[in-house]
Every structure is written in C-alpha cells, then in structure tokens.
mmCIF file of C-alpha atoms in Angstrom:
data_model
loop_
_atom_site.group_PDB
_atom_site.id
_atom_site.type_symbol
_atom_site.label_atom_id
_atom_site.label_comp_id
_atom_site.label_asym_id
_atom_site.label_seq_id
_atom_site.Cartn_x
_atom_site.Cartn_y
_atom_site.Cartn_z
ATOM 1 C CA UNK A 1 68.346 100.852 120.364
ATOM 2 C CA UNK A 2 72.062 101.481 120.732
ATOM 3 C CA UNK A 3 72.153 99.317 123.858
ATOM 4 C CA UNK A 4 70.329 96.530 122.055
ATOM 5 C CA UNK A 5 72.687 96.787 119.098
ATOM 6 C CA UNK A 6 75.687 96.595 121.441
ATOM 7 C CA UNK A 7 74.311 93.452 123.098
ATOM 8 C CA UNK A 8 73.720 91.835 119.728
ATOM 9 C CA UNK A 9 77.222 92.787 118.646
ATOM 10 C CA UNK A 10 78.762 91.255 121.774
ATOM 11 C CA UNK A 11 76.821 88.031 121.260
ATOM 12 C CA UNK A 12 77.914 87.882 117.624
ATOM 13 C CA UNK A 13 81.551 88.482 118.588
ATOM 14 C CA UNK A 14 81.398 85.773 121.266
ATOM 15 C CA UNK A 15 79.872 83.306 118.822
ATOM 16 C CA UNK A 16 82.517 84.175 116.227
ATOM 17 C CA UNK A 17 85.271 83.537 118.781
ATOM 18 C CA UNK A 18 83.757 80.163 119.720
ATOM 19 C CA UNK A 19 83.380 78.974 116.120
ATOM 20 C CA UNK A 20 86.896 80.042 115.186
ATOM 21 C CA UNK A 21 88.614 78.286 118.100
ATOM 22 C CA UNK A 22 91.297 75.698 117.458
ATOM 23 C CA UNK A 23 90.663 72.025 118.246
ATOM 24 C CA UNK A 24 93.095 72.200 121.158
ATOM 25 C CA UNK A 25 91.257 75.148 122.693
ATOM 26 C CA UNK A 26 87.897 73.409 122.363
ATOM 27 C CA UNK A 27 89.302 70.308 124.058
ATOM 28 C CA UNK A 28 90.658 72.436 126.897
ATOM 29 C CA UNK A 29 87.288 74.105 127.417
ATOM 30 C CA UNK A 30 85.586 70.711 127.480
ATOM 31 C CA UNK A 31 88.234 69.494 129.922
ATOM 32 C CA UNK A 32 87.648 72.500 132.181
ATOM 33 C CA UNK A 33 83.899 71.930 132.009
ATOM 34 C CA UNK A 34 84.327 68.285 132.982
ATOM 35 C CA UNK A 35 86.761 69.078 135.810
ATOM 36 C CA UNK A 36 84.498 71.748 137.280
ATOM 37 C CA UNK A 37 81.534 69.390 137.001
ATOM 38 C CA UNK A 38 83.389 66.756 139.024
ATOM 39 C CA UNK A 39 84.373 69.359 141.605
ATOM 40 C CA UNK A 40 80.734 70.421 141.883
ATOM 41 C CA UNK A 41 79.532 66.815 142.118
ATOM 42 C CA UNK A 42 81.878 65.942 144.969
ATOM 43 C CA UNK A 43 81.390 69.214 146.832
ATOM 44 C CA UNK A 44 77.600 69.331 146.624
ATOM 45 C CA UNK A 45 77.133 65.682 147.558
ATOM 46 C CA UNK A 46 79.330 65.940 150.634
ATOM 47 C CA UNK A 47 77.906 69.298 151.662
ATOM 48 C CA UNK A 48 74.342 68.022 151.416
ATOM 49 C CA UNK A 49 74.647 64.431 152.612
ATOM 50 C CA UNK A 50 77.416 64.309 155.236
ATOM 51 C CA UNK A 51 75.041 64.837 158.210
ATOM 52 C CA UNK A 52 72.724 62.102 156.913
ATOM 53 C CA UNK A 53 75.665 59.745 156.368
ATOM 54 C CA UNK A 54 77.035 60.370 159.849
ATOM 55 C CA UNK A 55 73.674 59.886 161.547
ATOM 56 C CA UNK A 56 72.352 56.912 159.566
ATOM 57 C CA UNK A 57 75.566 54.996 158.812
ATOM 58 C CA UNK A 58 78.017 55.947 161.535
ATOM 59 C CA UNK A 59 75.580 56.262 164.407
ATOM 60 C CA UNK A 60 76.074 59.899 165.357
ATOM 61 C CA UNK A 61 72.884 61.118 167.030
ATOM 62 C CA UNK A 62 73.917 64.326 168.785
ATOM 63 C CA UNK A 63 73.014 67.390 166.653
ATOM 64 C CA UNK A 64 75.909 69.287 168.193
ATOM 65 C CA UNK A 65 78.421 66.588 167.260
ATOM 66 C CA UNK A 66 76.894 66.256 163.801
ATOM 67 C CA UNK A 67 77.356 69.975 163.264
ATOM 68 C CA UNK A 68 80.955 69.833 164.492
ATOM 69 C CA UNK A 69 81.962 66.788 162.447
ATOM 70 C CA UNK A 70 80.260 68.192 159.344
ATOM 71 C CA UNK A 71 82.039 71.537 159.662
ATOM 72 C CA UNK A 72 85.614 70.341 160.298
ATOM 73 C CA UNK A 73 86.327 69.056 156.746
ATOM 74 C CA UNK A 74 85.162 72.310 155.142
ATOM 75 C CA UNK A 75 87.123 74.424 157.617
ATOM 76 C CA UNK A 76 90.171 72.351 156.716
ATOM 77 C CA UNK A 77 89.692 73.286 153.064
ATOM 78 C CA UNK A 78 89.488 76.986 153.922
ATOM 79 C CA UNK A 79 92.673 76.888 156.019
ATOM 80 C CA UNK A 80 94.719 74.775 153.616
ATOM 81 C CA UNK A 81 93.760 76.934 150.625
ATOM 82 C CA UNK A 82 95.906 79.788 151.939
ATOM 83 C CA UNK A 83 98.946 77.552 152.332
ATOM 84 C CA UNK A 84 98.715 75.702 149.019
ATOM 85 C CA UNK A 85 98.177 78.971 147.169
ATOM 86 C CA UNK A 86 101.447 80.252 148.609
ATOM 87 C CA UNK A 87 103.178 77.005 147.683
ATOM 88 C CA UNK A 88 102.050 77.347 144.064
ATOM 89 C CA UNK A 89 103.286 80.937 143.901
ATOM 90 C CA UNK A 90 106.590 79.916 145.495
ATOM 91 C CA UNK A 91 107.136 77.201 142.897
ATOM 92 C CA UNK A 92 106.499 79.633 140.047
ATOM 93 C CA UNK A 93 108.277 82.741 141.362
ATOM 94 C CA UNK A 94 111.115 81.348 143.441
ATOM 95 C CA UNK A 95 111.743 77.901 142.001
ATOM 96 C CA UNK A 96 111.054 79.004 138.405
ATOM 97 C CA UNK A 97 108.648 76.166 137.698
ATOM 98 C CA UNK A 98 106.621 76.414 134.514
ATOM 99 C CA UNK A 99 103.135 77.708 135.252
ATOM 100 C CA UNK A 100 101.506 74.752 133.480
ATOM 101 C CA UNK A 101 103.593 72.254 135.477
ATOM 102 C CA UNK A 102 102.620 73.959 138.730
ATOM 103 C CA UNK A 103 98.917 73.916 137.850
ATOM 104 C CA UNK A 104 99.170 70.252 136.893
ATOM 105 C CA UNK A 105 100.818 69.377 140.206
ATOM 106 C CA UNK A 106 98.057 71.184 142.095
ATOM 107 C CA UNK A 107 95.448 69.297 140.091
ATOM 108 C CA UNK A 108 97.110 65.952 140.803
ATOM 109 C CA UNK A 109 96.507 66.601 144.486
ATOM 110 C CA UNK A 110 93.012 68.038 143.956
ATOM 111 C CA UNK A 111 91.836 64.985 142.008
ATOM 112 C CA UNK A 112 93.625 61.996 143.522
ATOM 113 C CA UNK A 113 93.360 63.375 147.068
ATOM 114 C CA UNK A 114 89.543 63.520 147.090
ATOM 115 C CA UNK A 115 89.461 60.176 145.250
ATOM 116 C CA UNK A 116 91.424 58.642 148.119
ATOM 117 C CA UNK A 117 89.227 60.258 150.769
ATOM 118 C CA UNK A 118 86.024 59.112 149.074
ATOM 119 C CA UNK A 119 87.367 55.566 148.720
ATOM 120 C CA UNK A 120 88.116 55.611 152.438
ATOM 121 C CA UNK A 121 84.552 56.778 153.109
ATOM 122 C CA UNK A 122 83.182 53.926 151.007
ATOM 123 C CA UNK A 123 85.042 51.497 153.258
ATOM 124 C CA UNK A 124 83.910 53.078 156.540
ATOM 125 C CA UNK A 125 83.624 50.346 159.214
ATOM 126 C CA UNK A 126 80.157 51.484 160.271
ATOM 127 C CA UNK A 127 79.844 48.973 163.125
ATOM 128 C CA UNK A 128 83.199 49.760 164.728
ATOM 129 C CA UNK A 129 83.478 51.980 167.792
ATOM 130 C CA UNK A 130 86.047 54.136 166.004
ATOM 131 C CA UNK A 131 83.745 54.671 162.985
ATOM 132 C CA UNK A 132 83.052 58.373 163.772
ATOM 133 C CA UNK A 133 86.777 59.168 163.991
ATOM 134 C CA UNK A 134 87.501 57.170 160.834
ATOM 135 C CA UNK A 135 84.720 58.952 158.947
ATOM 136 C CA UNK A 136 85.985 62.340 160.127
ATOM 137 C CA UNK A 137 89.513 61.557 158.897
ATOM 138 C CA UNK A 138 88.216 60.327 155.537
ATOM 139 C CA UNK A 139 85.989 63.378 155.100
ATOM 140 C CA UNK A 140 88.848 65.696 156.029
ATOM 141 C CA UNK A 141 91.128 64.019 153.485
ATOM 142 C CA UNK A 142 88.473 64.304 150.798
ATOM 143 C CA UNK A 143 87.667 67.951 151.470
ATOM 144 C CA UNK A 144 91.144 69.065 152.495
ATOM 145 C CA UNK A 145 92.625 68.195 149.115
ATOM 146 C CA UNK A 146 89.895 70.285 147.473
ATOM 147 C CA UNK A 147 91.978 73.289 148.562
ATOM 148 C CA UNK A 148 94.365 72.533 145.703
ATOM 149 C CA UNK A 149 91.602 73.477 143.257
ATOM 150 C CA UNK A 150 92.210 77.173 143.883
ATOM 151 C CA UNK A 151 95.872 77.381 142.765
ATOM 152 C CA UNK A 152 95.134 74.611 140.274
ATOM 153 C CA UNK A 153 91.834 74.732 138.431
ATOM 154 C CA UNK A 154 90.744 78.316 139.154
ATOM 155 C CA UNK A 155 94.165 79.841 138.484
ATOM 156 C CA UNK A 156 94.473 77.770 135.300
ATOM 157 C CA UNK A 157 91.328 79.392 133.925
ATOM 158 C CA UNK A 158 92.958 82.799 134.267
ATOM 159 C CA UNK A 159 96.182 81.494 132.732
ATOM 160 C CA UNK A 160 94.658 80.094 129.550
ATOM 161 C CA UNK A 161 92.153 82.909 129.090
ATOM 162 C CA UNK A 162 95.119 85.246 128.650
ATOM 163 C CA UNK A 163 94.603 88.924 127.850
ATOM 164 C CA UNK A 164 91.339 88.261 126.000
ATOM 165 C CA UNK A 165 89.293 89.266 129.028
ATOM 166 C CA UNK A 166 87.149 86.137 128.815
ATOM 167 C CA UNK A 167 88.315 84.522 132.065
ATOM 168 C CA UNK A 168 85.107 85.547 133.827
ATOM 169 C CA UNK A 169 82.940 84.141 131.058
ATOM 170 C CA UNK A 170 84.929 80.906 130.904
ATOM 171 C CA UNK A 171 84.728 80.349 134.659
ATOM 172 C CA UNK A 172 81.018 81.164 134.621
ATOM 173 C CA UNK A 173 80.385 78.538 131.944
ATOM 174 C CA UNK A 174 82.363 75.834 133.732
ATOM 175 C CA UNK A 175 80.773 76.758 137.057
ATOM 176 C CA UNK A 176 77.345 76.281 135.488
ATOM 177 C CA UNK A 177 78.396 72.737 134.667
ATOM 178 C CA UNK A 178 79.590 72.277 138.233
ATOM 179 C CA UNK A 179 76.298 73.438 139.719
ATOM 180 C CA UNK A 180 74.192 71.320 137.349
ATOM 181 C CA UNK A 181 76.312 68.210 137.912
ATOM 182 C CA UNK A 182 76.238 68.850 141.654
ATOM 183 C CA UNK A 183 72.452 69.056 141.641
ATOM 184 C CA UNK A 184 72.259 65.846 139.614
ATOM 185 C CA UNK A 185 74.656 64.275 142.118
ATOM 186 C CA UNK A 186 72.289 65.076 144.961
ATOM 187 C CA UNK A 187 69.386 63.465 143.094
ATOM 188 C CA UNK A 188 71.420 60.367 142.249
ATOM 189 C CA UNK A 189 72.640 60.080 145.831
ATOM 190 C CA UNK A 190 69.078 59.898 147.111
ATOM 191 C CA UNK A 191 68.197 57.215 144.569
ATOM 192 C CA UNK A 192 71.337 55.144 145.202
ATOM 193 C CA UNK A 193 71.072 55.289 148.990
ATOM 194 C CA UNK A 194 67.391 54.366 148.864
ATOM 195 C CA UNK A 195 68.157 51.423 146.603
ATOM 196 C CA UNK A 196 71.245 50.059 148.379
ATOM 197 C CA UNK A 197 70.724 51.231 151.939
ATOM 198 C CA UNK A 198 74.293 52.567 152.180
ATOM 199 C CA UNK A 199 76.461 55.387 150.857
ATOM 200 C CA UNK A 200 79.225 53.066 149.653
ATOM 201 C CA UNK A 201 78.167 53.095 145.988
ATOM 202 C CA UNK A 202 77.866 56.897 146.073
ATOM 203 C CA UNK A 203 81.373 57.334 147.447
ATOM 204 C CA UNK A 204 82.892 54.775 145.073
ATOM 205 C CA UNK A 205 81.244 56.491 142.107
ATOM 206 C CA UNK A 206 82.481 59.912 143.227
ATOM 207 C CA UNK A 207 85.982 58.548 143.711
ATOM 208 C CA UNK A 208 85.961 57.135 140.177
ATOM 209 C CA UNK A 209 84.890 60.505 138.764
ATOM 210 C CA UNK A 210 87.870 62.202 140.419
ATOM 211 C CA UNK A 211 90.261 59.583 139.043
ATOM 212 C CA UNK A 212 88.819 60.136 135.563
ATOM 213 C CA UNK A 213 89.219 63.888 136.055
ATOM 214 C CA UNK A 214 92.903 63.283 136.846
ATOM 215 C CA UNK A 215 93.419 61.480 133.531
ATOM 216 C CA UNK A 216 91.486 64.146 131.618
ATOM 217 C CA UNK A 217 93.641 66.878 133.130
ATOM 218 C CA UNK A 218 96.916 65.091 132.402
ATOM 219 C CA UNK A 219 96.024 64.336 128.773
ATOM 220 C CA UNK A 220 94.059 67.377 127.584
ATOM 221 C CA UNK A 221 95.096 70.416 129.621
ATOM 222 C CA UNK A 222 98.239 71.690 127.912
ATOM 223 C CA UNK A 223 98.359 75.117 129.549
ATOM 224 C CA UNK A 224 98.335 76.844 126.169
ATOM 225 C CA UNK A 225 96.378 80.071 125.825
ATOM 226 C CA UNK A 226 92.969 79.584 124.274
ATOM 227 C CA UNK A 227 92.833 80.697 120.659
#
C-alpha cells in the first residue's frame, strides 16, 4: 500500500508541475518534442530505406556493396559525434560562449545540414554512372550532420531541466515522439514511393521538416530553465 501511495504521489506531483509551468516552458517542451520527432523521422527513414533506395533507384545490386554504402553514413555520425562534442565544450569552457548560443549553433548544423543532404538525395541523378558515389556523398552529408544533435539537442535537454531531476523524464517524452514520428515516416515512405515510383518526394519532405525544425529552434528555444 505504501508503494502504491508513493506512485500516486509521484504522479500527482508530476501533474502539478506540468499544470503550473509557464507559457515559455510549455513552448520549449513542445519545441523539443517537435525537434526530436523530426530527428526520429529522418533517422528511421534513412535507416530503414537506404538499401532499398540504393538498389531500386541507384542500381546497386551487390549485397556486399549495399551493406558497405548503407553503413558508411552512420559510421560517419558516430565518428563526428566525438569531435563536435569536444568543439561544443571548447566553445563553452575555453571561449566563454553562452551555453544557449553554443547549443543553438550545434542545432543550426544538425537541422540545416541534414536538410541539405536530403535535398541532394532528392536530386540524385539516378541514370548517371556516378550516381552511387553521389548518393553516398549525399547520405553522408545528411547523416554526418546528425552528430551535432548530441552536443545540441540532447545536451540542451539537460541544460533546461536544471536541478529538478526531470531531464530523464523530459528526454523520454521527446524520444517517444521521435519513435512514433519515425514509425509514421516509414509508413508514409512506403505509400509515397509506391505512388510516385521514386524517393524524391520523401527526401524533399524530410528536408522541409528539418528546415522547419531550424526555425522552431531559433524562435522558441530560449535556453531558459524550465519552470
């Protein structure tokens, strides 16, 4: 009974915190939810559909080459994440940049970078002999800039959560949005490709979502602690 009472008390406290939040804090949470949803949409779609795109649109038929070309963009993200994280820390600690300005800079790269890469993918010259190399470069640009999410979006969650101890809860909520939007993205991709016969509309749509995420971040995310 005590355990049940404690759970009820925690739920009531969480609900009280949510209903007493300022308008600015609510907007920031909605902005974080949107940004994470866009991240999930772009990541899930590329993770799930890159091999199909390369085989059906670019003409790659070798399973070994498909595996290699599909893996390179994601490996690029993993490698770059270490470097951009250090850059963000350097700007804050050594160059004395404001934390919010540093996070915003990281998010500029993590939104407009993938938008550029996805736009390049939408314009892939599928009939050209250099199409596989072009597609690889475009995919690497799109995924490589995702590395900026870690010192940008994910670190921002910890920043604005402050000492309240709700950073884990906040990230869990936004991640739920990312997973749901990513799953919806996979469903929509299948429908759009079946209807149009190409991935161009999928990549253009994804690019537009990232551009919108850029504007949301620049207008709503103030860096102030959630209250």
